[in-house]
Amino acid sequence: MRNILNFIKKNPVVSYFICTFLISWGAILALIVLNGMPATVAEAQAQLPLAIMTFLLGPCISGLVMTGLVHGRDGYRDLWSRMLKWRVGIKWYAIALLTAPLVFIAVHYLLYLFSPVYLPGFLSPNNSGVLFLGIMSGMMVGILEEIGWFGFAIPEMRKRYNLLAVGLIVGLIWGAWHIMANDIWAIKTYSGKMPTVLYAIFSGLSFLIGQLPPFRILMVWAYERTGSLFLMMVMHFSLTACSISFAPTAMTGWQVFNYSLAVALVFWVIAGAVVIANRQQFLRH
């Protein structure tokens, strides 16, 4: 036990990532064993609240445990103070709340010109409850995930790496972490006529290098300027609520990949522009 504690204190960030993956992926695997994989959109949406709650145990529990082990009571007081820091200026709330919906609106408008399959999910006549699901899921995800990512991991990494490196590293790991719940768990739902293995590969790549890394870069930039964990929870809420509410319910296979690629390209353009405009801040240790 002493050796484990020594390893954790010497490698707090690595320990956090290991614990987060073990808890979250283990929870989803247990859910698959108990309920199986959802085969339709209706089944996926019915199981989604439970899947989200079990998956969120990873970053939440890991973040709280690691904060206590590494920083003790002072760490919890600091975590709480950053969660209560909400006076950061209207500009940052506009960025946190509007970036994701503006991107999704633009992407859906353009894609819908080519195919009606890209009609936003919350506008589908048979899917009126998806907007409420997106909002409630966004609230849970924003709070519980960021207790780990910005509550513990990112401030620890910021002690050693510059802002751009932290955004890219955490963004890639964040994307990899999502593969179990967003790719493997729902693979029967969205693979359609596309071979399952091929869909798993492309879907996995979309999380590794898709919209999550550039969005995390935007998040670390906003956090560096404000120091507000509350703002990060709001920003994460906006992304998750849009991802669920806008997701077209009729798309499968290659349509899913095309949709993910379009969203990712827009986020990468925005993140790239922000990095270039603030390159000194991003590259400074």
Tab-separated table of C-alpha atoms in Angstrom:
chain	number	residue	atom	x	y	z
A	1	MET	CA	0.000	0.000	0.000
A	2	ARG	CA	2.828	2.402	0.847
A	3	ASN	CA	4.424	1.733	-2.556
A	4	ILE	CA	1.154	2.583	-4.297
A	5	LEU	CA	0.819	5.842	-2.382
A	6	ASN	CA	4.416	6.759	-3.165
A	7	PHE	CA	3.816	6.102	-6.873
A	8	ILE	CA	0.651	8.238	-6.824
A	9	LYS	CA	2.383	11.168	-5.139
A	10	LYS	CA	5.341	10.972	-7.526
A	11	ASN	CA	3.127	10.519	-10.599
A	12	PRO	CA	-0.159	12.268	-9.773
A	13	VAL	CA	-1.282	12.975	-13.347
A	14	VAL	CA	-0.496	9.482	-14.656
A	15	SER	CA	-2.250	8.015	-11.624
A	16	TYR	CA	-5.310	10.169	-12.290
A	17	PHE	CA	-5.520	9.035	-15.933
A	18	ILE	CA	-5.106	5.358	-15.008
A	19	CYS	CA	-7.813	5.525	-12.333
A	20	THR	CA	-10.171	7.458	-14.619
A	21	PHE	CA	-9.907	4.892	-17.422
A	22	LEU	CA	-10.179	1.895	-15.097
A	23	ILE	CA	-13.299	3.187	-13.345
A	24	SER	CA	-15.117	4.556	-16.410
A	25	TRP	CA	-14.307	1.760	-18.839
A	26	GLY	CA	-14.968	-0.870	-16.179
A	27	ALA	CA	-18.362	0.682	-15.449
A	28	ILE	CA	-19.380	0.685	-19.125
A	29	LEU	CA	-18.215	-2.903	-19.598
A	30	ALA	CA	-20.329	-3.901	-16.588
A	31	LEU	CA	-23.296	-2.068	-18.135
A	32	ILE	CA	-22.789	-3.926	-21.423
A	33	VAL	CA	-22.689	-7.254	-19.600
A	34	LEU	CA	-25.906	-6.443	-17.717
A	35	ASN	CA	-27.969	-4.722	-20.445
A	36	GLY	CA	-26.179	-5.496	-23.703
A	37	MET	CA	-25.371	-2.918	-26.386
A	38	PRO	CA	-28.267	-0.733	-27.597
A	39	ALA	CA	-29.245	-1.648	-31.159
A	40	THR	CA	-31.464	1.345	-31.981
A	41	VAL	CA	-31.450	5.076	-31.304
A	42	ALA	CA	-34.471	4.650	-29.021
A	43	GLU	CA	-32.662	2.013	-26.960
A	44	ALA	CA	-29.514	4.147	-26.795
A	45	GLN	CA	-31.451	7.189	-25.577
A	46	ALA	CA	-33.300	5.099	-22.981
A	47	GLN	CA	-30.024	3.753	-21.578
A	48	LEU	CA	-28.058	6.991	-22.025
A	49	PRO	CA	-28.700	8.579	-18.581
A	50	LEU	CA	-27.462	5.455	-16.785
A	51	ALA	CA	-24.520	5.111	-19.174
A	52	ILE	CA	-23.521	8.730	-18.610
A	53	MET	CA	-23.739	8.452	-14.826
A	54	THR	CA	-21.644	5.284	-14.673
A	55	PHE	CA	-19.086	6.648	-17.123
A	56	LEU	CA	-18.701	9.900	-15.191
A	57	LEU	CA	-17.639	8.033	-12.075
A	58	GLY	CA	-14.108	7.866	-13.488
A	59	PRO	CA	-13.041	11.528	-13.648
A	60	CYS	CA	-15.179	12.548	-10.680
A	61	ILE	CA	-13.965	9.908	-8.213
A	62	SER	CA	-10.387	10.023	-9.491
A	63	GLY	CA	-10.267	13.807	-9.272
A	64	LEU	CA	-11.588	13.913	-5.707
A	65	VAL	CA	-9.399	11.059	-4.480
A	66	MET	CA	-6.251	12.391	-6.133
A	67	THR	CA	-6.876	15.894	-4.799
A	68	GLY	CA	-7.059	14.512	-1.266
A	69	LEU	CA	-4.035	12.248	-1.611
A	70	VAL	CA	-1.785	14.849	-3.217
A	71	HIS	CA	-2.949	18.127	-1.644
A	72	GLY	CA	-5.061	17.170	1.372
A	73	ARG	CA	-7.583	19.617	2.826
A	74	ASP	CA	-5.913	22.570	1.139
A	75	GLY	CA	-6.587	20.894	-2.186
A	76	TYR	CA	-10.296	20.543	-1.439
A	77	ARG	CA	-10.527	24.173	-0.326
A	78	ASP	CA	-8.819	25.277	-3.541
A	79	LEU	CA	-11.119	23.059	-5.634
A	80	TRP	CA	-14.193	24.508	-3.957
A	81	SER	CA	-12.987	28.094	-4.373
A	82	ARG	CA	-12.438	27.585	-8.118
A	83	MET	CA	-15.906	26.054	-8.452
A	84	LEU	CA	-17.399	29.155	-6.817
A	85	LYS	CA	-15.409	31.614	-8.934
A	86	TRP	CA	-18.094	32.833	-11.326
A	87	ARG	CA	-17.353	36.560	-11.709
A	88	VAL	CA	-15.176	36.401	-14.812
A	89	GLY	CA	-16.850	38.817	-17.218
A	90	ILE	CA	-19.636	38.486	-19.773
A	91	LYS	CA	-17.123	37.953	-22.602
A	92	TRP	CA	-16.031	34.604	-21.183
A	93	TYR	CA	-19.586	33.428	-20.615
A	94	ALA	CA	-20.375	34.283	-24.223
A	95	ILE	CA	-17.395	32.193	-25.357
A	96	ALA	CA	-18.301	29.327	-23.030
A	97	LEU	CA	-21.981	29.191	-23.925
A	98	LEU	CA	-22.066	30.184	-27.594
A	99	THR	CA	-19.010	28.562	-29.210
A	100	ALA	CA	-20.487	25.056	-29.440
A	101	PRO	CA	-24.043	25.977	-30.554
A	102	LEU	CA	-22.763	28.363	-33.241
A	103	VAL	CA	-20.480	25.642	-34.620
A	104	PHE	CA	-23.252	23.043	-34.655
A	105	ILE	CA	-25.755	25.432	-36.247
A	106	ALA	CA	-23.306	26.279	-39.028
A	107	VAL	CA	-22.406	22.626	-39.676
A	108	HIS	CA	-26.026	21.483	-39.734
A	109	TYR	CA	-27.050	24.293	-42.053
A	110	LEU	CA	-24.354	23.355	-44.565
A	111	LEU	CA	-24.829	19.578	-44.353
A	112	TYR	CA	-28.616	19.833	-44.556
A	113	LEU	CA	-28.200	21.471	-47.961
A	114	PHE	CA	-26.815	18.126	-49.190
A	115	SER	CA	-29.007	15.667	-47.280
A	116	PRO	CA	-32.093	15.865	-45.014
A	117	VAL	CA	-30.546	13.113	-42.868
A	118	TYR	CA	-28.587	15.868	-41.097
A	119	LEU	CA	-31.699	17.490	-39.639
A	120	PRO	CA	-30.843	18.308	-35.999
A	121	GLY	CA	-32.149	15.663	-33.632
A	122	PHE	CA	-34.178	18.057	-31.482
A	123	LEU	CA	-36.110	19.160	-34.610
A	124	SER	CA	-37.104	15.600	-35.498
A	125	PRO	CA	-40.880	15.121	-34.976
A	126	ASN	CA	-40.368	11.780	-33.218
A	127	ASN	CA	-37.590	12.971	-30.941
A	128	SER	CA	-38.995	15.901	-28.968
A	129	GLY	CA	-37.427	14.803	-25.669
A	130	VAL	CA	-33.836	14.905	-26.918
A	131	LEU	CA	-33.421	18.608	-26.103
A	132	PHE	CA	-34.303	17.988	-22.456
A	133	LEU	CA	-32.000	14.951	-22.450
A	134	GLY	CA	-29.172	17.050	-23.863
A	135	ILE	CA	-29.587	19.808	-21.275
A	136	MET	CA	-29.791	17.444	-18.301
A	137	SER	CA	-26.893	15.318	-19.556
A	138	GLY	CA	-24.845	18.448	-20.200
A	139	MET	CA	-25.311	19.584	-16.611
A	140	MET	CA	-24.184	16.233	-15.193
A	141	VAL	CA	-21.257	15.902	-17.578
A	142	GLY	CA	-20.041	19.465	-17.119
A	143	ILE	CA	-19.944	19.249	-13.338
A	144	LEU	CA	-18.739	15.705	-12.756
A	145	GLU	CA	-16.134	15.503	-15.525
A	146	GLU	CA	-14.466	18.815	-14.800
A	147	ILE	CA	-14.000	17.931	-11.129
A	148	GLY	CA	-11.333	15.632	-12.545
A	149	TRP	CA	-9.995	17.279	-15.708
A	150	PHE	CA	-9.788	20.912	-14.583
A	151	GLY	CA	-10.217	20.187	-10.910
A	152	PHE	CA	-7.017	18.159	-10.728
A	153	ALA	CA	-5.264	16.951	-13.904
A	154	ILE	CA	-4.869	20.147	-15.915
A	155	PRO	CA	-3.572	22.366	-13.053
A	156	GLU	CA	-1.027	19.640	-12.240
A	157	MET	CA	0.084	19.370	-15.872
A	158	ARG	CA	0.300	23.139	-16.176
A	159	LYS	CA	3.173	23.060	-13.676
A	160	ARG	CA	5.336	21.268	-16.261
A	161	TYR	CA	3.938	21.989	-19.735
A	162	ASN	CA	2.933	25.031	-21.731
A	163	LEU	CA	-0.688	25.760	-22.508
A	164	LEU	CA	-0.707	24.298	-26.019
A	165	ALA	CA	0.902	21.039	-24.880
A	166	VAL	CA	-1.606	20.666	-22.041
A	167	GLY	CA	-4.530	21.272	-24.387
A	168	LEU	CA	-3.286	18.769	-26.979
A	169	ILE	CA	-2.286	16.047	-24.499
A	170	VAL	CA	-5.438	16.241	-22.418
A	171	GLY	CA	-7.551	16.603	-25.564
A	172	LEU	CA	-6.156	13.368	-27.027
A	173	ILE	CA	-6.557	11.503	-23.738
A	174	TRP	CA	-10.041	12.949	-23.314
A	175	GLY	CA	-10.927	11.696	-26.776
A	176	ALA	CA	-9.485	8.238	-26.082
A	177	TRP	CA	-11.440	8.072	-22.828
A	178	HIS	CA	-14.702	8.664	-24.757
A	179	ILE	CA	-14.119	5.732	-27.104
A	180	MET	CA	-15.587	3.133	-24.741
A	181	ALA	CA	-18.904	4.930	-24.169
A	182	ASN	CA	-19.358	6.841	-27.430
A	183	ASP	CA	-17.862	4.315	-29.852
A	184	ILE	CA	-17.918	0.769	-28.489
A	185	TRP	CA	-21.066	0.969	-26.332
A	186	ALA	CA	-23.169	2.489	-29.157
A	187	ILE	CA	-21.543	0.665	-32.057
A	188	LYS	CA	-24.690	-1.326	-32.962
A	189	THR	CA	-26.767	1.850	-32.916
A	190	TYR	CA	-24.868	3.875	-35.484
A	191	SER	CA	-22.708	1.519	-37.568
A	192	GLY	CA	-25.576	0.816	-39.984
A	193	LYS	CA	-24.413	-1.004	-43.142
A	194	MET	CA	-20.799	-0.041	-42.494
A	195	PRO	CA	-18.627	-2.999	-41.319
A	196	THR	CA	-18.485	-2.928	-37.533
A	197	VAL	CA	-14.698	-3.038	-37.307
A	198	LEU	CA	-14.299	-0.263	-39.874
A	199	TYR	CA	-16.880	1.875	-38.096
A	200	ALA	CA	-15.106	1.320	-34.756
A	201	ILE	CA	-11.790	2.441	-36.251
A	202	PHE	CA	-13.121	5.591	-37.908
A	203	SER	CA	-15.321	6.476	-34.970
A	204	GLY	CA	-12.396	5.991	-32.589
A	205	LEU	CA	-10.214	8.266	-34.744
A	206	SER	CA	-12.937	10.901	-34.719
A	207	PHE	CA	-12.675	11.063	-30.930
A	208	LEU	CA	-8.875	11.021	-30.874
A	209	ILE	CA	-8.365	13.827	-33.397
A	210	GLY	CA	-11.898	15.154	-33.898
A	211	GLN	CA	-13.744	17.895	-32.053
A	212	LEU	CA	-12.590	17.074	-28.508
A	213	PRO	CA	-8.871	18.057	-28.735
A	214	PRO	CA	-9.525	21.507	-30.284
A	215	PHE	CA	-12.354	22.170	-27.859
A	216	ARG	CA	-10.098	21.268	-24.936
A	217	ILE	CA	-7.513	23.719	-26.303
A	218	LEU	CA	-10.180	26.426	-26.217
A	219	MET	CA	-11.078	25.398	-22.681
A	220	VAL	CA	-7.524	25.566	-21.322
A	221	TRP	CA	-7.137	28.992	-22.931
A	222	ALA	CA	-10.309	30.269	-21.231
A	223	TYR	CA	-9.279	28.714	-17.926
A	224	GLU	CA	-5.813	30.258	-18.103
A	225	ARG	CA	-7.395	33.680	-18.492
A	226	THR	CA	-10.057	33.272	-15.792
A	227	GLY	CA	-9.028	30.552	-13.324
A	228	SER	CA	-12.702	29.640	-13.037
A	229	LEU	CA	-13.608	25.969	-12.726
A	230	PHE	CA	-17.256	27.036	-12.777
A	231	LEU	CA	-16.759	28.536	-16.245
A	232	MET	CA	-15.218	25.271	-17.468
A	233	MET	CA	-18.264	23.367	-16.247
A	234	VAL	CA	-20.483	25.803	-18.156
A	235	MET	CA	-18.382	25.452	-21.309
A	236	HIS	CA	-18.421	21.663	-21.089
A	237	PHE	CA	-22.182	21.741	-20.486
A	238	SER	CA	-22.647	23.703	-23.714
A	239	LEU	CA	-20.656	21.199	-25.787
A	240	THR	CA	-22.387	18.122	-24.378
A	241	ALA	CA	-25.880	19.619	-24.602
A	242	CYS	CA	-25.285	20.517	-28.261
A	243	SER	CA	-23.652	17.167	-29.105
A	244	ILE	CA	-26.715	15.276	-27.842
A	245	SER	CA	-29.460	17.699	-28.913
A	246	PHE	CA	-28.172	18.380	-32.431
A	247	ALA	CA	-27.083	14.806	-33.296
A	248	PRO	CA	-29.206	13.628	-36.251
A	249	THR	CA	-31.166	10.527	-35.296
A	250	ALA	CA	-31.333	9.100	-38.833
A	251	MET	CA	-27.623	9.053	-39.691
A	252	THR	CA	-25.590	5.838	-39.628
A	253	GLY	CA	-22.265	4.538	-40.921
A	254	TRP	CA	-20.371	6.947	-43.148
A	255	GLN	CA	-22.914	9.674	-42.441
A	256	VAL	CA	-21.806	9.664	-38.793
A	257	PHE	CA	-18.173	9.978	-39.833
A	258	ASN	CA	-18.896	12.808	-42.297
A	259	TYR	CA	-20.850	14.660	-39.635
A	260	SER	CA	-18.098	14.222	-37.041
A	261	LEU	CA	-15.462	15.336	-39.555
A	262	ALA	CA	-17.367	18.511	-40.433
A	263	VAL	CA	-17.824	19.479	-36.771
A	264	ALA	CA	-14.166	18.700	-36.022
A	265	LEU	CA	-12.871	20.822	-38.928
A	266	VAL	CA	-14.745	23.886	-37.717
A	267	PHE	CA	-13.511	23.452	-34.144
A	268	TRP	CA	-9.924	22.988	-35.348
A	269	VAL	CA	-10.138	26.188	-37.419
A	270	ILE	CA	-11.396	28.128	-34.394
A	271	ALA	CA	-8.796	26.602	-32.053
A	272	GLY	CA	-6.035	27.274	-34.581
A	273	ALA	CA	-7.072	30.904	-34.897
A	274	VAL	CA	-7.099	31.323	-31.105
A	275	VAL	CA	-3.658	29.708	-30.773
A	276	ILE	CA	-2.165	31.929	-33.484
A	277	ALA	CA	-3.696	35.054	-31.966
A	278	ASN	CA	-2.404	34.125	-28.501
A	279	ARG	CA	0.727	32.188	-29.460
A	280	GLN	CA	2.932	33.763	-26.800
A	281	GLN	CA	0.524	32.744	-24.074
A	282	PHE	CA	0.137	29.222	-25.472
A	283	LEU	CA	3.870	28.590	-25.761
A	284	ARG	CA	4.909	30.164	-22.462
A	285	HIS	CA	5.624	27.761	-19.579
